[in-house]
XYZ file of C-alpha atoms in Angstrom:
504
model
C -14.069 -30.522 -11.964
C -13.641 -28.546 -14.904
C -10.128 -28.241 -16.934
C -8.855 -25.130 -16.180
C -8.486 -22.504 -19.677
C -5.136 -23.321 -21.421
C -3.736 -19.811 -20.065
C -3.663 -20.679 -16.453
C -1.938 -23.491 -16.658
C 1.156 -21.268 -17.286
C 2.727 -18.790 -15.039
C 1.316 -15.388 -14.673
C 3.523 -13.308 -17.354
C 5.180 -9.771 -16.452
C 3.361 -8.129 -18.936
C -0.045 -9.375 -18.296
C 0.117 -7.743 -14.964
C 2.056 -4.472 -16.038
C -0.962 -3.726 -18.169
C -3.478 -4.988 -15.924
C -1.726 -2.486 -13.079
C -1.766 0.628 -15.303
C -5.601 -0.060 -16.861
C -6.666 -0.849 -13.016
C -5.363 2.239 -11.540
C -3.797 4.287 -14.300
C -7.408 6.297 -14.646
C -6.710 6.944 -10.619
C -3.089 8.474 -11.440
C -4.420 10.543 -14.050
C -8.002 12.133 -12.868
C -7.413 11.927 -8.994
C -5.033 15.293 -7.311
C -2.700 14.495 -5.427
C -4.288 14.679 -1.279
C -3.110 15.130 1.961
C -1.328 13.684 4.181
C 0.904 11.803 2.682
C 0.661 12.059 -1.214
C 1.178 15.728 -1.164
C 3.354 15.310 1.763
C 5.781 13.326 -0.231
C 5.338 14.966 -4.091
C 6.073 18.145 -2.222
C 9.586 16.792 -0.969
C 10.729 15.411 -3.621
C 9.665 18.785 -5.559
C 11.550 20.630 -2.966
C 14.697 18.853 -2.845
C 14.421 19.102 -7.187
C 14.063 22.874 -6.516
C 16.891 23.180 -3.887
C 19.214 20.380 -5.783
C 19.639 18.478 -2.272
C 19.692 15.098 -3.337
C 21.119 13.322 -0.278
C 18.832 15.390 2.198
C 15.557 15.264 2.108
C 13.972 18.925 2.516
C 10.553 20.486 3.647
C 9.372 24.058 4.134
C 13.243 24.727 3.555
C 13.872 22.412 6.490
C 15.215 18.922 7.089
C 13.143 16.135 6.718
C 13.951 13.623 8.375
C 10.916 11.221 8.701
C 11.708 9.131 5.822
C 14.514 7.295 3.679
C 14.623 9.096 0.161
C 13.951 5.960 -2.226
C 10.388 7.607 -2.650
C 11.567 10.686 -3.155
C 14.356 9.834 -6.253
C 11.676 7.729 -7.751
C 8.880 10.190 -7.792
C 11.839 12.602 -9.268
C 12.456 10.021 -12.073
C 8.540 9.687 -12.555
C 8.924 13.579 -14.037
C 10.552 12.112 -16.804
C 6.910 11.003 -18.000
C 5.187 14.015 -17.277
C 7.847 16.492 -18.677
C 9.413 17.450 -15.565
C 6.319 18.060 -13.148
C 5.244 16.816 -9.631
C 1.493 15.392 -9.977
C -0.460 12.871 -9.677
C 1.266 10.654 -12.339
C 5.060 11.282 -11.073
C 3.870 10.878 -7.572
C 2.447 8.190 -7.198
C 4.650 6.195 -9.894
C 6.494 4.335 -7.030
C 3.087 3.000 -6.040
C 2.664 1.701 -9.815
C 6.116 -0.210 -9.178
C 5.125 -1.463 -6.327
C 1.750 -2.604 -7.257
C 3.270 -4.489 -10.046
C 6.476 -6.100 -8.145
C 3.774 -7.455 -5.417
C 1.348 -8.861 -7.793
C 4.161 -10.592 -9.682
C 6.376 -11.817 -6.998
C 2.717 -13.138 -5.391
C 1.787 -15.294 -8.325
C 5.326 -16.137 -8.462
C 5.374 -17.800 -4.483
C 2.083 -19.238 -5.330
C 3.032 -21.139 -8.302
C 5.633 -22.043 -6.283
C 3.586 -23.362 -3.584
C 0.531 -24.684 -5.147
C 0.014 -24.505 -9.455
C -0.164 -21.757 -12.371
C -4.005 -21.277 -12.046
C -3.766 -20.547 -7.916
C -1.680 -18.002 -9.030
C -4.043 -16.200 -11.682
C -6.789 -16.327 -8.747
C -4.100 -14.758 -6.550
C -3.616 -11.810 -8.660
C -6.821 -10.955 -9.306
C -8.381 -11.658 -5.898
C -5.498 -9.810 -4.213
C -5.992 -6.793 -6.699
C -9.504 -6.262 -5.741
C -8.822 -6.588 -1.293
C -9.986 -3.175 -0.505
C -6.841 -2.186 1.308
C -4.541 -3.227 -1.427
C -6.559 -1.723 -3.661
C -6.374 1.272 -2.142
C -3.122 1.579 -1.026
C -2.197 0.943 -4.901
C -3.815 3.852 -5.988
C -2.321 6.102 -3.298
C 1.306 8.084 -3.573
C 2.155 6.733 -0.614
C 5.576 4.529 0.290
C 4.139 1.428 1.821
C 3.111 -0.019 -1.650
C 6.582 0.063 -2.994
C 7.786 -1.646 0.352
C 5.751 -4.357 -0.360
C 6.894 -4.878 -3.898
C 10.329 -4.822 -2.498
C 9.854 -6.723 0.184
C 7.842 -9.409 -1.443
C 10.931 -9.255 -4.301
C 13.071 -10.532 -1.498
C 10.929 -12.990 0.047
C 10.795 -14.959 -3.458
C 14.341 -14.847 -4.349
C 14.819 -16.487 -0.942
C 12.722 -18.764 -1.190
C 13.204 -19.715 -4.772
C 16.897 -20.287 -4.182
C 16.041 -22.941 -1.269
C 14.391 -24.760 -4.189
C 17.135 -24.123 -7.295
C 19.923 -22.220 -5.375
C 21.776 -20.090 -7.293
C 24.485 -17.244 -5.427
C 22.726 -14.266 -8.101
C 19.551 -14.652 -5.900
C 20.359 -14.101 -2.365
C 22.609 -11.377 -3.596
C 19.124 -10.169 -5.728
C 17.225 -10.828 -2.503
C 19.580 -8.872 0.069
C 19.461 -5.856 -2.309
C 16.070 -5.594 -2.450
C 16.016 -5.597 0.769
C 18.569 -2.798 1.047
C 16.715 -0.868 -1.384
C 13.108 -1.806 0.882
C 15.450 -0.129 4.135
C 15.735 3.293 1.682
C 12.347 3.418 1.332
C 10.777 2.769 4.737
C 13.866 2.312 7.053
C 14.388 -1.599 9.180
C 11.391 -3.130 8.786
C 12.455 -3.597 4.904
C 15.190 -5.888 6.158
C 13.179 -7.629 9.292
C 9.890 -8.434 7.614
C 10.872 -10.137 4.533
C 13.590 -12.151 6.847
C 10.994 -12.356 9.395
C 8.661 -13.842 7.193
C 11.444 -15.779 5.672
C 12.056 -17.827 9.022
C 9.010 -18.193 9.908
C 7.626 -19.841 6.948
C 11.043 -22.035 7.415
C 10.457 -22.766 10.988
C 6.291 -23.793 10.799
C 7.554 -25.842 7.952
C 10.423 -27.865 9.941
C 13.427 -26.394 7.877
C 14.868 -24.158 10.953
C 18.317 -25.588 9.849
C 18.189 -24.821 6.334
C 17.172 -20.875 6.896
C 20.374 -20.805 8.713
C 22.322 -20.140 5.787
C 26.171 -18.747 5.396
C 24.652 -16.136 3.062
C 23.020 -14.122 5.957
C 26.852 -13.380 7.254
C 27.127 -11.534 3.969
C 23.877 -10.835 3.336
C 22.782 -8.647 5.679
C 25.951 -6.529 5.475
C 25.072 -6.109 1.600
C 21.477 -4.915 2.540
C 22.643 -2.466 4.597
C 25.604 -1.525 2.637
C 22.504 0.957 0.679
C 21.064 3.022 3.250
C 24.709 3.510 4.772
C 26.055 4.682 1.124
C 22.938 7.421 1.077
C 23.884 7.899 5.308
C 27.500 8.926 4.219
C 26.234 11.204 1.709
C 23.717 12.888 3.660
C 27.058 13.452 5.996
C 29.355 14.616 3.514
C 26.456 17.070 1.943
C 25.964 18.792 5.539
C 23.316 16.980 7.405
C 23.587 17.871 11.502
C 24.140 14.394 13.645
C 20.472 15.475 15.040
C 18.978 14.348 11.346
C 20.829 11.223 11.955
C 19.360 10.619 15.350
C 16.023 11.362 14.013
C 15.945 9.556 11.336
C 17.700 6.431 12.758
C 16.294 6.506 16.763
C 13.152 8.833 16.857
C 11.500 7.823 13.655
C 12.021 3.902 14.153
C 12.179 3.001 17.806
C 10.546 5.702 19.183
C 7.435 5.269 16.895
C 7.966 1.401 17.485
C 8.246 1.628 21.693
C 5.473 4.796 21.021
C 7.731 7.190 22.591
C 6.742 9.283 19.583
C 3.365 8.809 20.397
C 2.242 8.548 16.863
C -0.653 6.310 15.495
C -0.935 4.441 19.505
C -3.658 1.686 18.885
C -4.567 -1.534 20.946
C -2.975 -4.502 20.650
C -6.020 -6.180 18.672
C -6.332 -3.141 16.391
C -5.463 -5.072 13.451
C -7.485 -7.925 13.629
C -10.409 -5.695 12.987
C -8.854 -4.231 10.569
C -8.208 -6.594 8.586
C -11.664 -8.231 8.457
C -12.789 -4.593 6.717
C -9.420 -4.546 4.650
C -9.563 -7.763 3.544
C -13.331 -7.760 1.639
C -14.666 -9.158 -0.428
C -12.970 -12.287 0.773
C -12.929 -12.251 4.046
C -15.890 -14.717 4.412
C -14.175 -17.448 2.535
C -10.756 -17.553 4.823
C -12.721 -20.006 7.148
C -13.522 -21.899 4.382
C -9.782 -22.010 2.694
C -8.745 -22.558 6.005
C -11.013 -25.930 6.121
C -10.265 -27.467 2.581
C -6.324 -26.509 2.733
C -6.528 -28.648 6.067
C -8.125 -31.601 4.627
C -5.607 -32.024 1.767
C -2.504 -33.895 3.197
C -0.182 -32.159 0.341
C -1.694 -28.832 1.109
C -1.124 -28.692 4.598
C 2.105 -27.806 4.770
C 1.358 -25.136 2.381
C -0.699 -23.547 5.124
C 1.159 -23.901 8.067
C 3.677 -21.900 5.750
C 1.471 -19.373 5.098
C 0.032 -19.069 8.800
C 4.019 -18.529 9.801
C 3.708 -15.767 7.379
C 0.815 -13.880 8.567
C 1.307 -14.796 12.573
C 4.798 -13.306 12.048
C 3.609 -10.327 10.571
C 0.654 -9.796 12.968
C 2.864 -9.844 16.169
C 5.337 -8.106 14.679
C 3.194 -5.296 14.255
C 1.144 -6.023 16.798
C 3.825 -5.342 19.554
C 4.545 -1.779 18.361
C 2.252 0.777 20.060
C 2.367 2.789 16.890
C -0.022 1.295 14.324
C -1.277 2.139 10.716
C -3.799 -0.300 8.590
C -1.393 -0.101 5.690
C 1.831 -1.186 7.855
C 0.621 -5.396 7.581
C 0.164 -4.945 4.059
C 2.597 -8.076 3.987
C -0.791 -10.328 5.481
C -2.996 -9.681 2.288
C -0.612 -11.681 -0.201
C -0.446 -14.398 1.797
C -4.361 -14.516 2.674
C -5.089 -14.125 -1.376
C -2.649 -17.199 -1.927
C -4.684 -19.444 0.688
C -8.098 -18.410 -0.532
C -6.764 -18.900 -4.357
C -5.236 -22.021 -3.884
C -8.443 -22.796 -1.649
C -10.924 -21.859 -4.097
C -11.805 -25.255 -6.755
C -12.660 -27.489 -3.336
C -14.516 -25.064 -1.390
C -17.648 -26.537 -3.648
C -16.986 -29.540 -1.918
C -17.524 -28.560 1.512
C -20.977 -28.691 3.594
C -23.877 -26.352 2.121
C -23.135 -24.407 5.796
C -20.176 -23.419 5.566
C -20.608 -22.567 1.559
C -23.898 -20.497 2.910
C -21.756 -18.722 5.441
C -18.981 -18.252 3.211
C -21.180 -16.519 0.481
C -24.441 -15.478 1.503
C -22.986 -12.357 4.291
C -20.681 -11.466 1.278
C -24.310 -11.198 -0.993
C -25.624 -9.220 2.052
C -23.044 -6.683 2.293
C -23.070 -5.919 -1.311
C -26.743 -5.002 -1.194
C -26.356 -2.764 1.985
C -23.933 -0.785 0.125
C -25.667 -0.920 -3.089
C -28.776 0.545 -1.719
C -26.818 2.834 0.130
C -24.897 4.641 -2.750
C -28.428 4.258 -4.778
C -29.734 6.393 -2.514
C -27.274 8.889 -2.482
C -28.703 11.370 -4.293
C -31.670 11.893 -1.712
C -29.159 12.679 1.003
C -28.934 15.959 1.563
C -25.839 17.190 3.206
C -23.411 15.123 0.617
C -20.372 17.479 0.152
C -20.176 16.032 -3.835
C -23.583 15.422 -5.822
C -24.969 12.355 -4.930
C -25.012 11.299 -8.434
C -21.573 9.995 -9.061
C -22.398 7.549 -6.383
C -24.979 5.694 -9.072
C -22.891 3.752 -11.210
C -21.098 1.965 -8.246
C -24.535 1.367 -6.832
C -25.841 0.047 -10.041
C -22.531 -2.030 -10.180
C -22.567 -3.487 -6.866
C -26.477 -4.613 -7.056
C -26.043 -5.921 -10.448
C -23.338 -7.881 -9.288
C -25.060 -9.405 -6.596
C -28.107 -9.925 -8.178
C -25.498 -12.409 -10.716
C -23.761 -13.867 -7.792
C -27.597 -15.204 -6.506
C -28.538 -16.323 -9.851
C -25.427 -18.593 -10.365
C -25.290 -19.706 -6.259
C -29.139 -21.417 -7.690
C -27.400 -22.467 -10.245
C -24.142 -23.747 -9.851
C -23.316 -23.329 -6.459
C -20.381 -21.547 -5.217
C -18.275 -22.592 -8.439
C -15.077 -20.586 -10.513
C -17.691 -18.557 -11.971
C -18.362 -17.320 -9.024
C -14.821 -15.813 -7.940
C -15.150 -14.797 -11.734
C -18.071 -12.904 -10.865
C -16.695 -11.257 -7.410
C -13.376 -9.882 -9.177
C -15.781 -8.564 -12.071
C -18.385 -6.908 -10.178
C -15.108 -5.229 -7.504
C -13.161 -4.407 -10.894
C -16.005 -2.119 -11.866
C -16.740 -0.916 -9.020
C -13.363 0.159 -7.984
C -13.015 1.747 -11.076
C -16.234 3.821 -10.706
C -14.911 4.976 -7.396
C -11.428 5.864 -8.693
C -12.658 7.525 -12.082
C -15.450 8.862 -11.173
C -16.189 9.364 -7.283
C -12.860 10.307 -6.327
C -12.140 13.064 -9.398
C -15.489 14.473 -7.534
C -13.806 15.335 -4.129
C -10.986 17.351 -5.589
C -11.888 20.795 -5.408
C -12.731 19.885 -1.992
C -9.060 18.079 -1.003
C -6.941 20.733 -2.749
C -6.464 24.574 -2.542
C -7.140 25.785 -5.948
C -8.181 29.406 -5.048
C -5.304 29.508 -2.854
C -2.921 27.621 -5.452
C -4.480 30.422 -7.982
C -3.719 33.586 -5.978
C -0.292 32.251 -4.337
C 1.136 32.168 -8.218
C -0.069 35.606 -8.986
C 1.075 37.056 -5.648
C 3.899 35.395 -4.910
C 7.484 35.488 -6.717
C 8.796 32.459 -6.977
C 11.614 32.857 -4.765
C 8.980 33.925 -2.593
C 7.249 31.794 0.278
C 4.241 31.133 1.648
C 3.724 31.683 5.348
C 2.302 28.555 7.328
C 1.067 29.172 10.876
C 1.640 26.144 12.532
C 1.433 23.698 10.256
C 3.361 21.732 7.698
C 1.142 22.657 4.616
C 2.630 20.835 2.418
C -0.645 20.511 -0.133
C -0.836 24.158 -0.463
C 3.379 24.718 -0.981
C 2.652 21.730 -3.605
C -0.033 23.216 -5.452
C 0.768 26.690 -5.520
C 4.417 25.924 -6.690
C 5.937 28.088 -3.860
C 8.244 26.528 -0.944
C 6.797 26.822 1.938
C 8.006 28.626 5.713
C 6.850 27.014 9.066
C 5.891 29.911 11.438
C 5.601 28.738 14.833
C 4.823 31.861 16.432
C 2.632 34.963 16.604
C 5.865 37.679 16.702
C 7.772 35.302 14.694
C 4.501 35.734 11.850
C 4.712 39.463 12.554
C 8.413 39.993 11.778
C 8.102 37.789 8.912
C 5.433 39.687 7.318
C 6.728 43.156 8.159
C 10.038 41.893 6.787
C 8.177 40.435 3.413
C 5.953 43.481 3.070
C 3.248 41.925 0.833
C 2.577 37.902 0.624
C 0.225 35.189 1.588
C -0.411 33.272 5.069
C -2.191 30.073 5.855
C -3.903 29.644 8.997
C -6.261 26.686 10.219
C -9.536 27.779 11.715
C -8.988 26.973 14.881
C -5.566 29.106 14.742
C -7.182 32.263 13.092
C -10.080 32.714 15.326
């Protein structure tokens, strides 16, 4: 086996991945608008409560909002500062940028822990290219940053089992309080969760039991319930609070709410989608991590991890892909760490470890080729070429070295290229493509000559918060036909947004 480079036998450095994060999906920030649901969802908030100067309450349509924790909101305020005071796609989706970058760092950081310097390179890099993470990191969306946080926590726990020190439990616990403002609870259970777990597969139940948690736990909560007195003290009704607290935790988790109700195997096959390109080789990391006596441990830690995390989620009736985000570090780490003796194992499982991989890269390459012949595309079909071109000429690579050199480091080097470029294409190029079609630019136009300022636009039934966002006016929920009618006999002359199905 090779020597690895010089630069991977040292840690991962902070800066290295800051500029790695902003030249992977800076371009994204910059050329892609902000969509719906959730980015404009979220930009629009935090624009409103900027507008009304209601910090401690979250507002919407001139209304409470009281779905989510404000951490996202105060950040993607703070991102203004580096786009001279407006909402877009840059200031939203800043707290994804901080996210990306805490997860990829605190990753390397638990791998180098748990296996060597260059596991941790491959862990960045083949964690930055998993299509969900990928995606997720170039969305303005909150679950990003809870990972960051959460994975923050995780290593400052488990750091200090190795080289205690009191400064990182007390680190750990507020991360974990801020992880609670973003997303509510499960920014305090997962990261314990996960915690315990990897203590308990490991045989170290007695050692997770530590006298910090008496403190600890108290301290992570001590944030949200600073904001919660706030929120009090600036006016918020005790219905917000039960909301917030009850409704939009446990009734979403029991699916009282009824919101996002999957099966209980829903993310199984999600993650074998979310998971690609490497999907094919967790069977394989799975075998050489097993035969290695000093590794197995290793993997019964990280199989604590993801089991934990998986019925965790699983159990709640209300699922999203994005809410096991927690799984994908762990899987990267095992198929990093995996990676130099996977050449070792039987030409079977290398062949069905590689070759499906190969397979599904020229489906889709032929596929987006072909594009431009389809005729019912809502985008031209020709800013689906250069990922084509990408993909085939990446597998067309990966075949020559398999002859060559079998499934060897320049092989991974040659997945994370070809996925690098391609995501890019997608994000710079076939994205930017879809955005006349995902925002309301004639609408956005006519709202900010029609409207005064102080003026808002009417939404029939419907929270609308892309077309408030875009055309710089707050918005009004209308719920009713007479309640529209008095409105606009009251307003006189002003705009109205119906769906389809409501206006016919």
């Amino acid at each position: 086996m090779k020597k690895p480079l010089p630069i991977l036998e040292k840690p991962v450095p902070f800066l290295f991945i800051l500029v790695f994060a902003c030249l992977i999906w800076g371009g994204q920030y910059i050329l892609r608008d902000l969509w719906e649901p959730d980015e404009a969802r979220y930009t629009y908030v935090a624009w409103e409560m900027n507008e009304a100067g209601s910090w401690m309450i979250p507002m919407r349509n001139g209304e409470i909002y009281a779905h989510k924790p404000p951490l996202m909101f105060w950040l993607i305020k703070a991102g203004t500062i580096f786009t001279g005071g407006e909402f877009n796609g840059i200031s939203g989706r800043l707290p994804s940028l901080l996210g990306v970058i805490l997860s990829l760092w605190m990753s390397s950081r638990i791998c180098l822990m748990w296996f060597d310097a260059a596991a941790a390179w491959r862990t960045v890099f083949i964690l930055s290219v998993s299509v969900l993470f990928w995606l997720e990191a170039g969305m303005g969306q909150i679950d990003m940053l809870l990972l960051g946080l959460e994975l923050a926590a995780l290593y400052l726990l488990l750091k200090n089992d190795e080289t205690p020190d009191i400064w990182m439990p007390v680190a750990a616990f507020c991360f974990m309080g801020l992880a609670v403002l973003a997303k509510g609870p499960v920014g305090l259970i997962v990261p314990s969760g996960i915690y315990f777990a990897v203590n308990i597969v490991s045989g170290l139940k007695k050692d997770a039991l530590k006298p910090y948690w008496l403190w600890g736990i108290p301290l992570a909560l001590a944030w949200p319930l600073a904001w919660l007195a706030g929120a009090k003290i600036s006016g918020a009704p005790d219905s917000y609070f039960n909301e917030l607290i009850f409704m939009q935790n446990i009734g979403r988790y029991s699916g009282e709410m009824e919101a996002h109700v999957q099966p209980f195997y829903y993310y199984i096959k999600k993650m074998i989608v979310h998971f690609m390109p490497w999907t094919f080789f967790i069977p394989a990391g799975i075998a050489v991590l097993m035969k290695n006596e000093t590794k197995v441990k290793r993997l019964k830690m990280i199989a604590g991890w993801i089991v934990f995390v998986f019925v965790f989620f699983s159990l709640s009736k209300g699922k999203r892909e994005m809410y096991i985000l927690s799984v994908y570090p762990a899987l990267s780490m095992m198929v990093a760490a995996a990676w130099p003796s996977i050449t070792g194992l039987s030409p079977r499982w290398i062949k069905w470890s590689s070759f499906p991989l190969i397979g599904i890269m020229v489906i889709c390459a032929v596929a987006l080729l072909l594009a431009p012949f389809y005729p019912k595309l809502p985008v031209s079909g020709l800013v689906f070429l250069p990922t084509g071109i990408i993909l085939a000429a990446g597998a067309f690579v990966l075949v020559l070295n398999f002859r060559k050199y079998g499934l060897n480091q320049g092989w991974l080097t040659g997945i994370v290229t070809t996925f690098i470029l391609a995501e890019l294409t997608v994000s710079m190029i076939v994205f930017p493509a879809f955005n006349p079609l995902k925002t309301p630019g004639a609408l956005a136009k006519d709202a900010r000559a029609i409207l005064a300022p102080s003026q808002r636009l009417l939404l029939y039934k419907m929270n609308g918060e892309i077309l408030a966002l875009y055309s710089h006016r707050k918005g009004k929920q209308i719920r009713s036909a007479d309640e529209l009618e008095k409105e606009m006999r009251a307003g006189g002359k002003g705009i109205a947004a119906f769906s389809d199905d409501d206006w016919e």
